[in-house]
Coordinates of C-alpha atoms and ligand atoms in Angstrom, one line a residue:
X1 CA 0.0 0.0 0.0
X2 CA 1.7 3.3 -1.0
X3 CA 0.5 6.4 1.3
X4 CA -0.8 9.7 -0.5
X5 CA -3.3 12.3 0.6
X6 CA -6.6 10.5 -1.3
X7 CA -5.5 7.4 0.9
X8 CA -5.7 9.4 4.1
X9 CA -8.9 10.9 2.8
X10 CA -10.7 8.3 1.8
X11 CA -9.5 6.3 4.8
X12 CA -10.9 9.5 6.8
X13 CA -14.2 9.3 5.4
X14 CA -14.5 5.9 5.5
X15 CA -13.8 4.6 9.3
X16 CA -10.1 4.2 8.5
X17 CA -10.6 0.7 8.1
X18 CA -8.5 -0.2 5.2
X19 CA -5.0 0.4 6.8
X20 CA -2.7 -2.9 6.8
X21 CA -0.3 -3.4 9.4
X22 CA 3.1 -1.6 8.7
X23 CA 5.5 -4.8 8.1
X24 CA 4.7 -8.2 9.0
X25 CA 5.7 -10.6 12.0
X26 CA 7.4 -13.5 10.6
X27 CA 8.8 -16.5 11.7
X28 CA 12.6 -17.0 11.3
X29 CA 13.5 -19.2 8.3
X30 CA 16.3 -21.4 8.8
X31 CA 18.7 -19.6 6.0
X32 CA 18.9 -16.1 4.9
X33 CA 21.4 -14.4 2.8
X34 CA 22.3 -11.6 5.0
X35 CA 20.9 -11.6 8.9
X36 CA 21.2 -7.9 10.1
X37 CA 21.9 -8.1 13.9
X38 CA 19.9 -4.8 15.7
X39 CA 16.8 -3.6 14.7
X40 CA 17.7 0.2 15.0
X41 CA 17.8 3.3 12.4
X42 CA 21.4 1.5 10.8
X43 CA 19.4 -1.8 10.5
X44 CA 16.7 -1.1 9.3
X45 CA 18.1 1.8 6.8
X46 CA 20.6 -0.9 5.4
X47 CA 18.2 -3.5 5.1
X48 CA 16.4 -1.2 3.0
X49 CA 18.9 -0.1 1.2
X50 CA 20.3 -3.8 0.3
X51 CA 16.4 -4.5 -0.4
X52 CA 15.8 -1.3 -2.6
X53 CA 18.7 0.1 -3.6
X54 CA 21.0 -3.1 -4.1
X55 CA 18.8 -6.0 -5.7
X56 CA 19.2 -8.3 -2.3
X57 CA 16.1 -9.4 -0.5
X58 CA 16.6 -12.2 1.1
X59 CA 17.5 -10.8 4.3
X60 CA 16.8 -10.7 8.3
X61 CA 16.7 -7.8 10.5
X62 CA 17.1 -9.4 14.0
X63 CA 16.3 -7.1 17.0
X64 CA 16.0 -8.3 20.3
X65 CA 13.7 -5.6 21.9
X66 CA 10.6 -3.7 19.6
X67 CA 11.8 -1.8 16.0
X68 CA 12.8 2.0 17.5
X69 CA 13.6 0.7 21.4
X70 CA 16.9 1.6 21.0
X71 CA 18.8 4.8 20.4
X72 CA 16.8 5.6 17.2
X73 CA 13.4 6.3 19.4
X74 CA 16.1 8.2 22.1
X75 CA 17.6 10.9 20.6
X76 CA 17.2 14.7 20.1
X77 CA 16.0 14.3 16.3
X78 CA 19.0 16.6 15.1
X79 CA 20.6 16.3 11.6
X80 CA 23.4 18.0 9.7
X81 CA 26.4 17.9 7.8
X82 CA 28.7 20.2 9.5
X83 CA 32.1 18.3 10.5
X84 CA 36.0 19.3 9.5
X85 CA 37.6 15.9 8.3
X86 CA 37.9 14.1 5.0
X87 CA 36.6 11.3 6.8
X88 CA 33.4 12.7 8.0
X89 CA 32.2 15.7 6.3
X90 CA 31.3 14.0 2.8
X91 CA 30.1 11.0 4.5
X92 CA 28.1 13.5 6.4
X93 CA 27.1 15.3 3.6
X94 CA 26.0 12.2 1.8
X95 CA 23.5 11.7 4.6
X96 CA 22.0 14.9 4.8
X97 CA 21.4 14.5 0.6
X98 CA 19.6 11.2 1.7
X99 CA 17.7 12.7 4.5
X100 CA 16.4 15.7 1.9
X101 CA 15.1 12.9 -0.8
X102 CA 14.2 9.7 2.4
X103 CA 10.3 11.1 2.8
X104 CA 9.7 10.8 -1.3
X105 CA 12.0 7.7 -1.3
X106 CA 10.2 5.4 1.4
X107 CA 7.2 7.0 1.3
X108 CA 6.6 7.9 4.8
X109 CA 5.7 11.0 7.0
X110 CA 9.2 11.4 9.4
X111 CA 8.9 15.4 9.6
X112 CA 11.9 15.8 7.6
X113 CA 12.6 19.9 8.7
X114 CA 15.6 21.8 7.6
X115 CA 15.3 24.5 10.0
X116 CA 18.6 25.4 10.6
X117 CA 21.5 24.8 13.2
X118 CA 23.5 27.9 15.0
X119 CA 26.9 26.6 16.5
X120 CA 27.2 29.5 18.7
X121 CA 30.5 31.2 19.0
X122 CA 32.4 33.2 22.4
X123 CA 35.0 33.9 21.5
X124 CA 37.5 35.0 18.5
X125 CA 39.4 32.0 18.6
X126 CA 36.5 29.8 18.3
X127 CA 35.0 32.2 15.5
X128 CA 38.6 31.5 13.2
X129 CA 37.7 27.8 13.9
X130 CA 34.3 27.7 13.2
X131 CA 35.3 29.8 9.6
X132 CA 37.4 26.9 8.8
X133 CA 35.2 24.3 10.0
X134 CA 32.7 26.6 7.5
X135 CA 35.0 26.8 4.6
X136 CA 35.6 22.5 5.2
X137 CA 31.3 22.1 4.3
X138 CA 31.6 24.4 1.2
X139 CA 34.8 21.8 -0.3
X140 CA 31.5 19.1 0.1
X141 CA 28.8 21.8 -0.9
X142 CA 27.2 21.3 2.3
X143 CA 26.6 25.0 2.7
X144 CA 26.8 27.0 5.4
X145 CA 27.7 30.7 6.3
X146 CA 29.5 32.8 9.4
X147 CA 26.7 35.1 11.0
X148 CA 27.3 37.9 13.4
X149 CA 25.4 38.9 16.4
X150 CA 23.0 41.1 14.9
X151 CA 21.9 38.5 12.6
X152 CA 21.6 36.2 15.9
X153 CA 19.7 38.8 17.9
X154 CA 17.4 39.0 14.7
X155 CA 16.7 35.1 14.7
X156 CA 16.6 34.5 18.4
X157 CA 16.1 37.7 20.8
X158 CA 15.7 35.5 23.8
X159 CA 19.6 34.2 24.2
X160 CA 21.7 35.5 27.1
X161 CA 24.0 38.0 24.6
X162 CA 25.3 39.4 27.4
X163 CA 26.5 37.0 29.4
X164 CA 29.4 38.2 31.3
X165 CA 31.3 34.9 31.0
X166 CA 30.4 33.7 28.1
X167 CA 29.2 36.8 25.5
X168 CA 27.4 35.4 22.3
X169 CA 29.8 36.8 18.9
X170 CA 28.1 35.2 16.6
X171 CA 27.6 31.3 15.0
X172 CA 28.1 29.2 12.2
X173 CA 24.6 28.8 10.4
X174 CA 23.9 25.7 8.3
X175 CA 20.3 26.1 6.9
X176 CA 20.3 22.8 5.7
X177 CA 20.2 21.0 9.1
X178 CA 17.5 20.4 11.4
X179 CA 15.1 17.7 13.0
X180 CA 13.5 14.4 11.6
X181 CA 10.7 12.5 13.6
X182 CA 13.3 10.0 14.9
X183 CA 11.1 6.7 15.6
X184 CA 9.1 7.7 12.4
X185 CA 12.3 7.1 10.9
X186 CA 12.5 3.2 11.9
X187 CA 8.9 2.9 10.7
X188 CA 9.5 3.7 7.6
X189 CA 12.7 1.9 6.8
X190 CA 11.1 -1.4 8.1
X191 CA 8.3 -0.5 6.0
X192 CA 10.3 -0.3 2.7
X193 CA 12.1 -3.3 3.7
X194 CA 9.3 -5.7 4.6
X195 CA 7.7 -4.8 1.5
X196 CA 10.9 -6.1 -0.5
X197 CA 10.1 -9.2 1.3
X198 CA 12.6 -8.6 4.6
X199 CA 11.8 -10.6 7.5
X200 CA 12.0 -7.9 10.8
X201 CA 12.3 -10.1 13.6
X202 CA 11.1 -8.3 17.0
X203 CA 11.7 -10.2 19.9
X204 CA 14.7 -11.8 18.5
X205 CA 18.1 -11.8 20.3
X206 CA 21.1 -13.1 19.4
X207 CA 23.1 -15.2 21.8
X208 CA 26.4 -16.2 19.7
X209 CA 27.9 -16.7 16.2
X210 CA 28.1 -19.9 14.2
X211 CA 31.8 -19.5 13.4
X212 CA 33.1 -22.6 11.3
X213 CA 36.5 -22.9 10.5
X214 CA 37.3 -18.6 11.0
X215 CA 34.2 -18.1 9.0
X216 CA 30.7 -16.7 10.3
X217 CA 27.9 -19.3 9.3
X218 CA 25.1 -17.5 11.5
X219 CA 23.8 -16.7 14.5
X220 CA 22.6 -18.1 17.6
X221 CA 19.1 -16.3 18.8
X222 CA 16.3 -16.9 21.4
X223 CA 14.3 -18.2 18.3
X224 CA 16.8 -20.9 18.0
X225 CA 19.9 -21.0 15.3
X226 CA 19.5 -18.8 11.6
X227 CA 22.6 -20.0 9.1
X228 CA 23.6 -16.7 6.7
X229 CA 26.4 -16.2 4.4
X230 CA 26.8 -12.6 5.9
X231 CA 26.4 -11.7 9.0
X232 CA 25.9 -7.6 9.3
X233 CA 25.8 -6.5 13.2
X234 CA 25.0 -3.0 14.0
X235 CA 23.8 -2.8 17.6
X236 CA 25.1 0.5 18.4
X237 CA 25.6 1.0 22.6
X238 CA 25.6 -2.9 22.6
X239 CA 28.7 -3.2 20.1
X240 CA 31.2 -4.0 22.7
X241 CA 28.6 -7.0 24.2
X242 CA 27.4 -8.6 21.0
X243 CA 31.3 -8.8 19.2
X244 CA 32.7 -10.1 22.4
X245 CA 30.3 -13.0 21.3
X246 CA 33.0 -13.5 18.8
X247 CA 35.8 -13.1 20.5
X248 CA 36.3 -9.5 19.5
X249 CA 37.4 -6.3 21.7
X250 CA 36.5 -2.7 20.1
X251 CA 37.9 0.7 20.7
X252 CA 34.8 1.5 22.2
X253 CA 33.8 1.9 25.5
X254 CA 29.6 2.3 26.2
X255 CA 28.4 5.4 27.8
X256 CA 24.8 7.0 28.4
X257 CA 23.8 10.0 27.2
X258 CA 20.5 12.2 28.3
X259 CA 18.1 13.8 26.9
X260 CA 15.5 16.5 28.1
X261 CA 12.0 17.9 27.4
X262 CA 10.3 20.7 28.8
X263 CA 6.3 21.5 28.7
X264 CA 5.3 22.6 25.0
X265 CA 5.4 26.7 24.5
X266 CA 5.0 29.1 21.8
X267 CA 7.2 28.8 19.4
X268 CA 10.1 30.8 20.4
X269 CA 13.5 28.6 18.6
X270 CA 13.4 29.0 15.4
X271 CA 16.3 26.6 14.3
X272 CA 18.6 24.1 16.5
X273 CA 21.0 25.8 18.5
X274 CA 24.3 24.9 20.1
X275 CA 26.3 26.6 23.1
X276 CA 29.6 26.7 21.9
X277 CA 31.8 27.6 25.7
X278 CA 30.0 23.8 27.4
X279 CA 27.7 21.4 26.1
X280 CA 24.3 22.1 25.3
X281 CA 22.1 22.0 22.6
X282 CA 18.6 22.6 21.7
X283 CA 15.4 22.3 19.5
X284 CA 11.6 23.0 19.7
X285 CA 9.4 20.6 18.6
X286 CA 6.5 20.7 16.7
X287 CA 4.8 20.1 20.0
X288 CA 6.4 22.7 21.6
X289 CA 8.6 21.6 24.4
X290 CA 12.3 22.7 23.8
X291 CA 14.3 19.2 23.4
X292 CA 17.6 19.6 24.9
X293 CA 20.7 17.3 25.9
X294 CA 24.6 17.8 27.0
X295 CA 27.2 15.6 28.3
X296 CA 27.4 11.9 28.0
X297 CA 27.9 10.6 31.4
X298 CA 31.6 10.2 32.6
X299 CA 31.2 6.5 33.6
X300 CA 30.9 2.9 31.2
X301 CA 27.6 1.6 31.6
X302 CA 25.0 -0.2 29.5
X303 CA 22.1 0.9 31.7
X304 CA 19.6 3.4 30.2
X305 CA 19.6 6.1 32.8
X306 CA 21.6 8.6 34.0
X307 CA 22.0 10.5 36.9
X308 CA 21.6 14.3 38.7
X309 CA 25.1 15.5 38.2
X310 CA 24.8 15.6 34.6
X311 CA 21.2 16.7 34.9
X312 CA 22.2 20.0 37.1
X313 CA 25.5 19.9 34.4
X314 CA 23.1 20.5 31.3
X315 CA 20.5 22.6 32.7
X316 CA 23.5 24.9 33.8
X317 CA 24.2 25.5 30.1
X318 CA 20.9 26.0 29.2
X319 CA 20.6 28.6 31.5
X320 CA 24.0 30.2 30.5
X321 CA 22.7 30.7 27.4
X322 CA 18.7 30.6 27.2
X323 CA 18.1 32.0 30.7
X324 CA 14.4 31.9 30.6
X325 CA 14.8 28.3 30.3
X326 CA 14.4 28.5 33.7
X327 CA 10.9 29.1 34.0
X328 CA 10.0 26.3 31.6
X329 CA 9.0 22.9 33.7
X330 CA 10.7 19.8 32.8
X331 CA 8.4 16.9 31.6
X332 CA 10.4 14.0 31.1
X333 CA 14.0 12.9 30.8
X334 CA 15.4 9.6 29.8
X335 CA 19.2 8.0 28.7
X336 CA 20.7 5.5 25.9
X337 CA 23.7 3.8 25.8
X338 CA 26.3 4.8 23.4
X339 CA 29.0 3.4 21.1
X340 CA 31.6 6.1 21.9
X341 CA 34.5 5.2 20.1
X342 CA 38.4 6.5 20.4
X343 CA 38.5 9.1 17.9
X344 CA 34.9 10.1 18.3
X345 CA 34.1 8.5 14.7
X346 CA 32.4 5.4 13.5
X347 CA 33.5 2.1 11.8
X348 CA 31.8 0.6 8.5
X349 CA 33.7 -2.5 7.9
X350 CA 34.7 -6.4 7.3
X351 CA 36.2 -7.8 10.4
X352 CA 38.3 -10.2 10.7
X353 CA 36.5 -13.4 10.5
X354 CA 35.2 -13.8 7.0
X355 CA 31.2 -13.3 6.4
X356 CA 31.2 -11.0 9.6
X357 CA 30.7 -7.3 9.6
X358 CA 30.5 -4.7 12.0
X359 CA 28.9 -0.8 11.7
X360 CA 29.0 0.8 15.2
X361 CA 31.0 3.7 17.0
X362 CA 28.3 6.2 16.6
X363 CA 28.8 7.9 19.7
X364 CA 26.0 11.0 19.7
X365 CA 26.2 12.0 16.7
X366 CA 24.2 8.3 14.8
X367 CA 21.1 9.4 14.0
X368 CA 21.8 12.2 11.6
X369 CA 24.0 9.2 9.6
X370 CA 21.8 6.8 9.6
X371 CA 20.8 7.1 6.3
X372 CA 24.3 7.3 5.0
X373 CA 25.2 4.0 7.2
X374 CA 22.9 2.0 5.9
X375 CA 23.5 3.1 2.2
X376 CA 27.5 2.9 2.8
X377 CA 26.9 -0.7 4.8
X378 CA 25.0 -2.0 2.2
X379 CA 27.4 -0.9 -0.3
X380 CA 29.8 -2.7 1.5
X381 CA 27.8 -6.1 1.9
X382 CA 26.5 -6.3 -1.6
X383 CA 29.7 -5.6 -3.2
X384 CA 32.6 -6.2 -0.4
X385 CA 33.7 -3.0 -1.2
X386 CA 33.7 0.5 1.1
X387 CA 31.3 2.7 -0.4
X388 CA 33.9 6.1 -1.4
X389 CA 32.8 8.0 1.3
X390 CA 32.9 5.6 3.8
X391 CA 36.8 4.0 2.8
X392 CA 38.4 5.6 5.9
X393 CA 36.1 4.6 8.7
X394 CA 38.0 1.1 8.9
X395 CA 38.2 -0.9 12.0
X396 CA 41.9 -1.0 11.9
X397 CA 42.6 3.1 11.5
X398 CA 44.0 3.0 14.8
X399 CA 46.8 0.5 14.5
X400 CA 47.5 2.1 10.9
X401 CA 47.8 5.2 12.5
X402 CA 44.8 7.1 11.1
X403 CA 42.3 7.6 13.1
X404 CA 39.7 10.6 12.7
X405 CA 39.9 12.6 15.8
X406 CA 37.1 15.3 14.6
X407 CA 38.2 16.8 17.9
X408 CA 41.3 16.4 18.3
X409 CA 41.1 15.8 22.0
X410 CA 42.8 12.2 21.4
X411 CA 41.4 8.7 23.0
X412 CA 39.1 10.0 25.2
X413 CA 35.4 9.3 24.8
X414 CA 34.0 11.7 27.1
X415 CA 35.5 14.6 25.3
X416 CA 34.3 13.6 22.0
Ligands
FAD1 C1 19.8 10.9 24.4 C2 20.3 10.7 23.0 C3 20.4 11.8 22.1 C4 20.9 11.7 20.9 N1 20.8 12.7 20.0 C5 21.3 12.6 18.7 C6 21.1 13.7 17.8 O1 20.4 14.7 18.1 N2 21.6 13.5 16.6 C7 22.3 12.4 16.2 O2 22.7 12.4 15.1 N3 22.4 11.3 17.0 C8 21.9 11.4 18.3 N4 22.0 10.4 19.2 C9 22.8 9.2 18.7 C10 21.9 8.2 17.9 O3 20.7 8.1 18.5 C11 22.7 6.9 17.8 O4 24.0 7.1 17.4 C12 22.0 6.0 16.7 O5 20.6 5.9 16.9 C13 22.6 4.6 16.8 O6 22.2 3.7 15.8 P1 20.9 2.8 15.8 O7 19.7 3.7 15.5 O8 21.0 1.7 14.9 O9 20.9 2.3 17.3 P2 19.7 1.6 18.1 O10 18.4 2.1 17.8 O11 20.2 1.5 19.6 O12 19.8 0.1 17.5 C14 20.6 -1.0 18.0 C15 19.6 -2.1 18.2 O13 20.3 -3.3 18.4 C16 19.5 -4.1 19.3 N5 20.4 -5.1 19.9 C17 21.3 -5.0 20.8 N6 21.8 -6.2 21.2 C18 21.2 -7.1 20.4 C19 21.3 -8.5 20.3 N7 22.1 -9.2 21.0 N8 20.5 -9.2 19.4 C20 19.6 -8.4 18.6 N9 19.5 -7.1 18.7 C21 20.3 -6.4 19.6 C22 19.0 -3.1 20.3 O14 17.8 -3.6 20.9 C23 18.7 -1.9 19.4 O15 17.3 -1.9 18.9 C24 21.5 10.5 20.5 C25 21.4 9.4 21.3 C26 20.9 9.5 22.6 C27 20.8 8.3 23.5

């Protein structure tokens, strides 16, 4: 069923009862081509892909919780293309091109809206590095412009200019970024995939690998064993768990981030905004409550909550730059665990052991990429070959001496 505005009128008029369910609950079959392990925004985008894009349908997407119970139902919604490195920006840019066509392309509603992002600059320093960060997008025609502070006072009147520690010079502006309905995004990819014939799998979790000989034959699952000449995990926060089920360690370490909503108001942010002197960042949405989030928290956990310090920590930098932020009452708040890798960049790539591959190392930044990652990993499964813009986010950059430290603040995950 393809959706369109007579559909919704029809079915309007009519008692809606002509909708079918969105994908179908299959059993497992005992043999698939490719079994996807994690049924989150990367899953489900490359299983599309592989499905849509690449000719390959005879797939699993294995997920051991509901489609969107992961990080892609948990974030703040932001996307852009706005990084320094060869290694990121086109691959960021590639994603941002995918988000702009995704609604037409999978035919679903996921509130695509390129309202902006302001990187907010303090400082003159931090202005010469946001003008090269700038002049890095333009190399990958991502866009993207140095605005003073009277064109920030024009957009946003409400932030905290003054501040006597941290003054408000100006930003970098990339109109091209925004928010996407994040869960709405998982919907849609496992709708384009089930109707290429992929079987989604909720419910599903795998236990082990099938590794025969240093080649990876399947999985193991609590639906009992699934045989697959390729086996593609992408569990994101649960990387370091699921590969130690074959014998791998990663340089990644799993950390949980926060995120924030306050009671809806007037629209009063017209774009996503960054602090740029600590972290905080922040959106309206089309509800109204201003969506917010900092900090990762500074220990290794794979439980989905955080706690107070980093609470107090991120409300602290709302209110040094929003300060009426204050006033607004907060309605819920909630964690996910991260793949925060070394360099602060992700991995698309073959391991090892032959017919395994691994896409993870998202740290915060995976939901704007998701719809590059699962283009790039299915690239990379169909043809056993990197997609272009994907050929340096290798698992070995690290012991080749190349990693891509977007930062530059080294091996540390918390500062990336
Ligand atoms: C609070 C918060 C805010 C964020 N904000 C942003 C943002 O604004 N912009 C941005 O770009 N990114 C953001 N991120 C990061 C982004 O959400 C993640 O990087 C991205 O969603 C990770 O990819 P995914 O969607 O595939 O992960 P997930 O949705 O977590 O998918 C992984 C799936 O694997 C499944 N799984 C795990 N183990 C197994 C197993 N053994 N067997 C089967 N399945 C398994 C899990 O159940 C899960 O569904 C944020 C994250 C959080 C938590």
């Amino acid at each position: 069923m393809r959706y369109n505005a007579l559909k919704i009128l029809k079915e309007g008029l009519t008692g809606n009862k002509g909708w079918t369910p969105v994908w179908r609950e299959p059993d497992p079959k005992p043999e698939y081509d490719i079994v996807i392990v994690g049924g989150g925004g990367h899953g489900l985008a490359t299983a599309y892909y592989l499905s849509n894009k690449f000719g390959m349908t005879n797939i699993a997407v294995v997920e051991k919780g509901w489609i969107g119970s992961g990080n892609v139902g948990r974030n703040t919604t932001l996307i852009r293309a706005n990084y320094l490195l060869e290694g990121n920006q086109p691959f960021y840019e590639l994603s941002l091109k995918l988000w702009e066509g995704l609604e037409q392309d999978f035919n679903y509603n996921a509130m695509v809206s390129q309202r902006g992002i302001l990187n907010l600059y303090h400082s003159d320093a931090q202005r010469d590095a946001y003008a090269r960060r700038g002049n890095a997008m333009h190399l990958t025609g991502s866009g993207g412009a140095l605005l003073d502070e009277v064109q920030i006072r024009e957009k946003c009147p409400y932030l905290d200019f003054d501040n006597a520690r941290f003054p408000i010079k100006g930003a970098l502006w990339q109109p091209r970024g925004g928010t996407v309905r994040h869960d709405a995004v998982a919907w849609g990819f496992a709708r384009g995939a089930d109707q290429k014939g992929v079987d989604i799998l909720q419910n599903c979790e795998v236990t082990g690998f099938q590794i025969e000989n240093g080649v990876c034959r399947g999985v193991e699952t609590s639906r009992g064993a699934i045989r697959a000449r390729k086996v593609a995990v992408c569990v994101a926060g649960s990387s370091g768990r699921v590969m130690s089920l074959a014998g791998m360690r990663l340089p990644i370490e799993s950390h949980v981030l926060q995120a924030f909503v306050s009671e809806g108001l007037k629209p009063i942010l017209p774009s996503v905004i960054t602090f740029g002197a600590g972290h905080f960042y922040v959106s309206q949405s089309d509800k109204g409550g201003l969506v917010f989030g900092g900090d990762i928290d500074g220990y290794n956990t794979y439980a989905q909550r955080g706690n107070l310090p980093v609470v107090e920590d991120v409300c602290e930098g709302g209110m040094a730059i929003l300060p009426m932020i204050g006033r607004a009452r907060l309605l819920r708040m909630w964690g996910g665990v991260m793949d925060m890798s070394m360099d602060g960049s992700p991995f698309i790539d073959r391991t090892h052991i032959d017919g395994l591959y691994f896409n993870g190392g998202w740290c915060y930044g995976g939901f704007k990429a998701t719809p590059a990652s699962g283009f790039c990993y299915a690239h990379l499964l169909s043809k056993d070959a990197p997609h272009p813009v994907a050929t340096r986010l290798r698992l070995d950059r690290f012991r080749r001496g190349a990693p891509i430290d977007e930062k530059g603040a080294g091996p540390q995950p918390n500062l990336h």
